Amino acid sequence: MALHRISLGVAGLAALLILAACARTPAPKPVHFFAEGMPERLSDWSVVYVAEGRLRLNARVLPYDLDSALFTDYAHKLRTVWMPEGASARYQADEALDFPVGTIISKTFYYPRGEGDTVLRSDDAGAEADGGLTLGKVRLVETRLLVRRESGWIALPYVWNAEQSEARLMRTGDLVPLTLADKDGRRQQIEYMV
């Protein structure tokens, strides 16, 4: 009888472990460089991906920051760069870095969330140590990709949906209405221009 209970206990534990393993978020697809065309979805590139309530950076996608960033309607920016395996940017003393073909530079514009649909005018960017963003704390607006192809650089703007699950290519631009609140609670209606 005791042996039967142990067998059932082991079988139950094995089933629980199998279920737990199945519930894990699958590994993201590797970053995909498109030598031509303009993919409709940001997720096709796999530079960033949404999992477990966070916007995450894929493997070998490195976050970076600028010493002198441009002002963009109080939006914060998550900047990243990815280069093909074994490639590196070449330093040029009198010019910009020379990035190899296949480089993908991204800039995600977002706001810290306030109450309801309000976004905050805040110095706290909300980015985490690994470069990711907790989606419950931020409102994603747009991700711009700069892609280095054989013919040169191409810029692709992707606008995030309300659920923050996907961003779609928006070649013609868009206006995103936002309610911006400052630290004193004063609200202002703005239109973020894509």
Short mmCIF file of C-alpha atoms in Angstrom, two decimals:
data_model
loop_
_atom_site.label_atom_id
_atom_site.label_comp_id
_atom_site.label_asym_id
_atom_site.label_seq_id
_atom_site.Cartn_x
_atom_site.Cartn_y
_atom_site.Cartn_z
CA MET A 1 0.00 0.00 0.00
CA ALA A 2 2.81 2.41 0.92
CA LEU A 3 4.63 1.50 -2.28
CA HIS A 4 1.47 2.28 -4.29
CA ARG A 5 1.22 5.75 -2.66
CA ILE A 6 4.88 6.46 -3.40
CA SER A 7 4.38 5.44 -7.04
CA LEU A 8 1.35 7.74 -7.33
CA GLY A 9 3.30 10.54 -5.65
CA VAL A 10 6.24 10.14 -8.04
CA ALA A 11 3.88 10.01 -11.04
CA GLY A 12 2.09 13.15 -9.81
CA LEU A 13 5.39 14.96 -9.30
CA ALA A 14 6.56 13.97 -12.79
CA ALA A 15 3.30 15.24 -14.31
CA LEU A 16 3.64 18.52 -12.41
CA LEU A 17 7.22 19.00 -13.64
CA ILE A 18 6.17 18.31 -17.23
CA LEU A 19 3.35 20.87 -16.97
CA ALA A 20 5.70 23.44 -15.44
CA ALA A 21 8.20 22.93 -18.26
CA CYS A 22 5.44 23.37 -20.86
CA ALA A 23 4.27 26.61 -19.25
CA ARG A 24 7.64 28.31 -19.69
CA THR A 25 7.89 30.97 -22.35
CA PRO A 26 9.59 29.47 -25.40
CA ALA A 27 12.93 30.91 -26.44
CA PRO A 28 12.54 33.74 -28.95
CA LYS A 29 13.44 33.24 -32.58
CA PRO A 30 16.93 34.55 -33.37
CA VAL A 31 17.26 38.08 -34.74
CA HIS A 32 16.44 38.07 -38.45
CA PHE A 33 18.05 40.53 -40.85
CA PHE A 34 15.98 41.18 -43.99
CA ALA A 35 18.30 42.08 -46.87
CA GLU A 36 15.29 43.44 -48.76
CA GLY A 37 11.62 44.16 -48.26
CA MET A 38 9.83 45.85 -45.38
CA PRO A 39 8.31 43.36 -42.93
CA GLU A 40 4.85 44.38 -41.73
CA ARG A 41 5.46 43.38 -38.09
CA LEU A 42 8.28 44.42 -35.76
CA SER A 43 8.29 40.89 -34.33
CA ASP A 44 9.47 39.55 -37.72
CA TRP A 45 12.89 41.07 -36.98
CA SER A 46 13.04 39.51 -33.46
CA VAL A 47 15.24 42.34 -32.14
CA VAL A 48 12.84 42.86 -29.23
CA TYR A 49 10.02 40.57 -28.16
CA VAL A 50 7.14 40.57 -25.68
CA ALA A 51 7.13 37.82 -23.05
CA GLU A 52 5.80 37.51 -19.50
CA GLY A 53 4.60 41.12 -19.39
CA ARG A 54 7.90 42.60 -20.51
CA LEU A 55 9.50 43.98 -23.63
CA ARG A 56 12.75 42.03 -23.79
CA LEU A 57 15.93 42.28 -25.83
CA ASN A 58 16.93 39.25 -27.86
CA ALA A 59 20.35 37.59 -27.54
CA ARG A 60 23.27 39.83 -28.56
CA VAL A 61 21.00 42.89 -28.80
CA LEU A 62 22.82 45.53 -26.77
CA PRO A 63 21.17 48.55 -25.12
CA TYR A 64 23.01 51.85 -25.30
CA ASP A 65 22.42 55.50 -24.43
CA LEU A 66 23.54 58.83 -25.84
CA ASP A 67 25.31 61.63 -23.99
CA SER A 68 23.18 64.24 -25.75
CA ALA A 69 19.76 62.86 -26.66
CA LEU A 70 17.23 64.85 -28.69
CA PHE A 71 13.95 65.96 -27.09
CA THR A 72 10.90 64.03 -28.36
CA ASP A 73 7.69 65.17 -26.63
CA TYR A 74 8.93 63.98 -23.21
CA ALA A 75 9.17 60.40 -24.50
CA HIS A 76 11.85 58.09 -23.15
CA LYS A 77 13.89 55.96 -25.52
CA LEU A 78 15.21 52.42 -25.33
CA ARG A 79 18.06 52.28 -27.85
CA THR A 80 19.64 49.03 -29.04
CA VAL A 81 22.11 47.78 -31.60
CA TRP A 82 22.59 44.33 -33.11
CA MET A 83 25.26 43.21 -35.56
CA PRO A 84 25.71 39.88 -37.32
CA GLU A 85 27.81 37.24 -35.55
CA GLY A 86 31.52 38.07 -35.84
CA ALA A 87 30.92 41.57 -37.25
CA SER A 88 31.93 44.85 -35.64
CA ALA A 89 31.62 48.56 -36.34
CA ARG A 90 34.72 50.33 -37.62
CA TYR A 91 35.88 53.54 -35.95
CA GLN A 92 36.56 56.52 -38.24
CA ALA A 93 38.15 59.54 -36.60
CA ASP A 94 36.33 62.21 -38.62
CA GLU A 95 33.06 60.42 -39.38
CA ALA A 96 30.36 58.28 -37.82
CA LEU A 97 31.02 54.65 -36.96
CA ASP A 98 31.02 52.43 -40.04
CA PHE A 99 28.52 49.68 -39.23
CA PRO A 100 28.57 46.46 -41.26
CA VAL A 101 25.78 45.33 -43.58
CA GLY A 102 23.25 43.47 -41.44
CA THR A 103 23.34 45.94 -38.53
CA ILE A 104 19.96 46.73 -36.94
CA ILE A 105 19.69 49.79 -34.69
CA SER A 106 16.42 50.24 -32.82
CA LYS A 107 14.89 53.07 -30.83
CA THR A 108 11.69 52.40 -28.88
CA PHE A 109 9.78 55.49 -27.73
CA TYR A 110 7.74 55.06 -24.55
CA TYR A 111 6.28 56.89 -21.56
CA PRO A 112 6.02 55.83 -17.91
CA ARG A 113 2.38 55.01 -17.11
CA GLY A 114 0.24 57.13 -14.82
CA GLU A 115 -3.31 56.45 -13.64
CA GLY A 116 -5.71 55.10 -16.27
CA ASP A 117 -4.64 56.11 -19.76
CA THR A 118 -2.40 58.93 -18.53
CA VAL A 119 1.32 58.90 -19.24
CA LEU A 120 3.86 60.67 -17.06
CA ARG A 121 6.29 63.44 -17.78
CA SER A 122 9.07 61.96 -15.70
CA ASP A 123 12.85 61.75 -15.46
CA ASP A 124 12.60 58.10 -14.39
CA ALA A 125 12.87 56.17 -17.64
CA GLY A 126 11.62 52.87 -16.18
CA ALA A 127 14.20 50.79 -18.09
CA GLU A 128 15.59 47.81 -16.23
CA ALA A 129 19.20 46.70 -15.84
CA ASP A 130 18.92 44.20 -18.71
CA GLY A 131 17.49 46.87 -21.01
CA GLY A 132 13.96 45.46 -20.87
CA LEU A 133 10.75 47.29 -19.96
CA THR A 134 7.89 46.11 -17.74
CA LEU A 135 4.80 46.68 -19.87
CA GLY A 136 2.53 47.40 -16.90
CA LYS A 137 4.75 50.39 -16.07
CA VAL A 138 5.18 51.92 -19.53
CA ARG A 139 3.18 52.87 -22.62
CA LEU A 140 4.99 51.85 -25.80
CA VAL A 141 4.36 54.18 -28.71
CA GLU A 142 6.78 53.47 -31.54
CA THR A 143 9.91 51.53 -32.42
CA ARG A 144 12.09 52.83 -35.23
CA LEU A 145 14.56 50.54 -36.95
CA LEU A 146 17.62 51.70 -38.87
CA VAL A 147 18.76 48.78 -41.01
CA ARG A 148 22.12 48.66 -42.82
CA ARG A 149 21.69 46.98 -46.18
CA GLU A 150 24.07 46.67 -49.16
CA SER A 151 22.44 49.77 -50.69
CA GLY A 152 22.75 51.82 -47.48
CA TRP A 153 20.56 52.59 -44.48
CA ILE A 154 16.77 52.23 -44.49
CA ALA A 155 14.47 53.62 -41.75
CA LEU A 156 11.34 51.69 -40.74
CA PRO A 157 8.83 53.07 -38.18
CA TYR A 158 6.64 50.56 -36.30
CA VAL A 159 3.67 51.71 -34.16
CA TRP A 160 2.63 49.64 -31.11
CA ASN A 161 -0.94 48.42 -30.70
CA ALA A 162 -2.96 49.26 -27.56
CA GLU A 163 -2.29 45.80 -26.06
CA GLN A 164 1.48 46.33 -26.49
CA SER A 165 1.74 42.90 -28.06
CA GLU A 166 2.88 43.93 -31.56
CA ALA A 167 4.02 46.93 -33.57
CA ARG A 168 3.06 47.39 -37.22
CA LEU A 169 4.90 49.19 -40.00
CA MET A 170 3.49 52.70 -40.46
CA ARG A 171 5.16 54.28 -43.51
CA THR A 172 2.78 57.25 -43.78
CA GLY A 173 3.10 58.47 -40.20
CA ASP A 174 0.48 58.69 -37.49
CA LEU A 175 -0.65 60.88 -34.61
CA VAL A 176 -0.99 59.16 -31.25
CA PRO A 177 -3.13 61.16 -28.79
CA LEU A 178 -1.80 61.07 -25.21
CA THR A 179 -2.69 62.67 -21.89
CA LEU A 180 0.58 63.77 -20.29
CA ALA A 181 0.67 64.44 -16.53
CA ASP A 182 3.50 66.22 -14.71
CA LYS A 183 4.67 65.56 -11.13
CA ASP A 184 2.08 68.05 -9.77
CA GLY A 185 -0.78 66.24 -11.54
CA ARG A 186 -1.32 68.88 -14.21
CA ARG A 187 -2.56 67.24 -17.40
CA GLN A 188 -1.97 68.23 -20.97
CA GLN A 189 -3.28 66.69 -24.19
CA ILE A 190 -0.52 66.04 -26.72
CA GLU A 191 -0.28 64.27 -30.04
CA TYR A 192 2.84 62.19 -30.44
CA MET A 193 3.82 62.33 -34.12
CA VAL A 194 5.20 59.14 -35.65
#
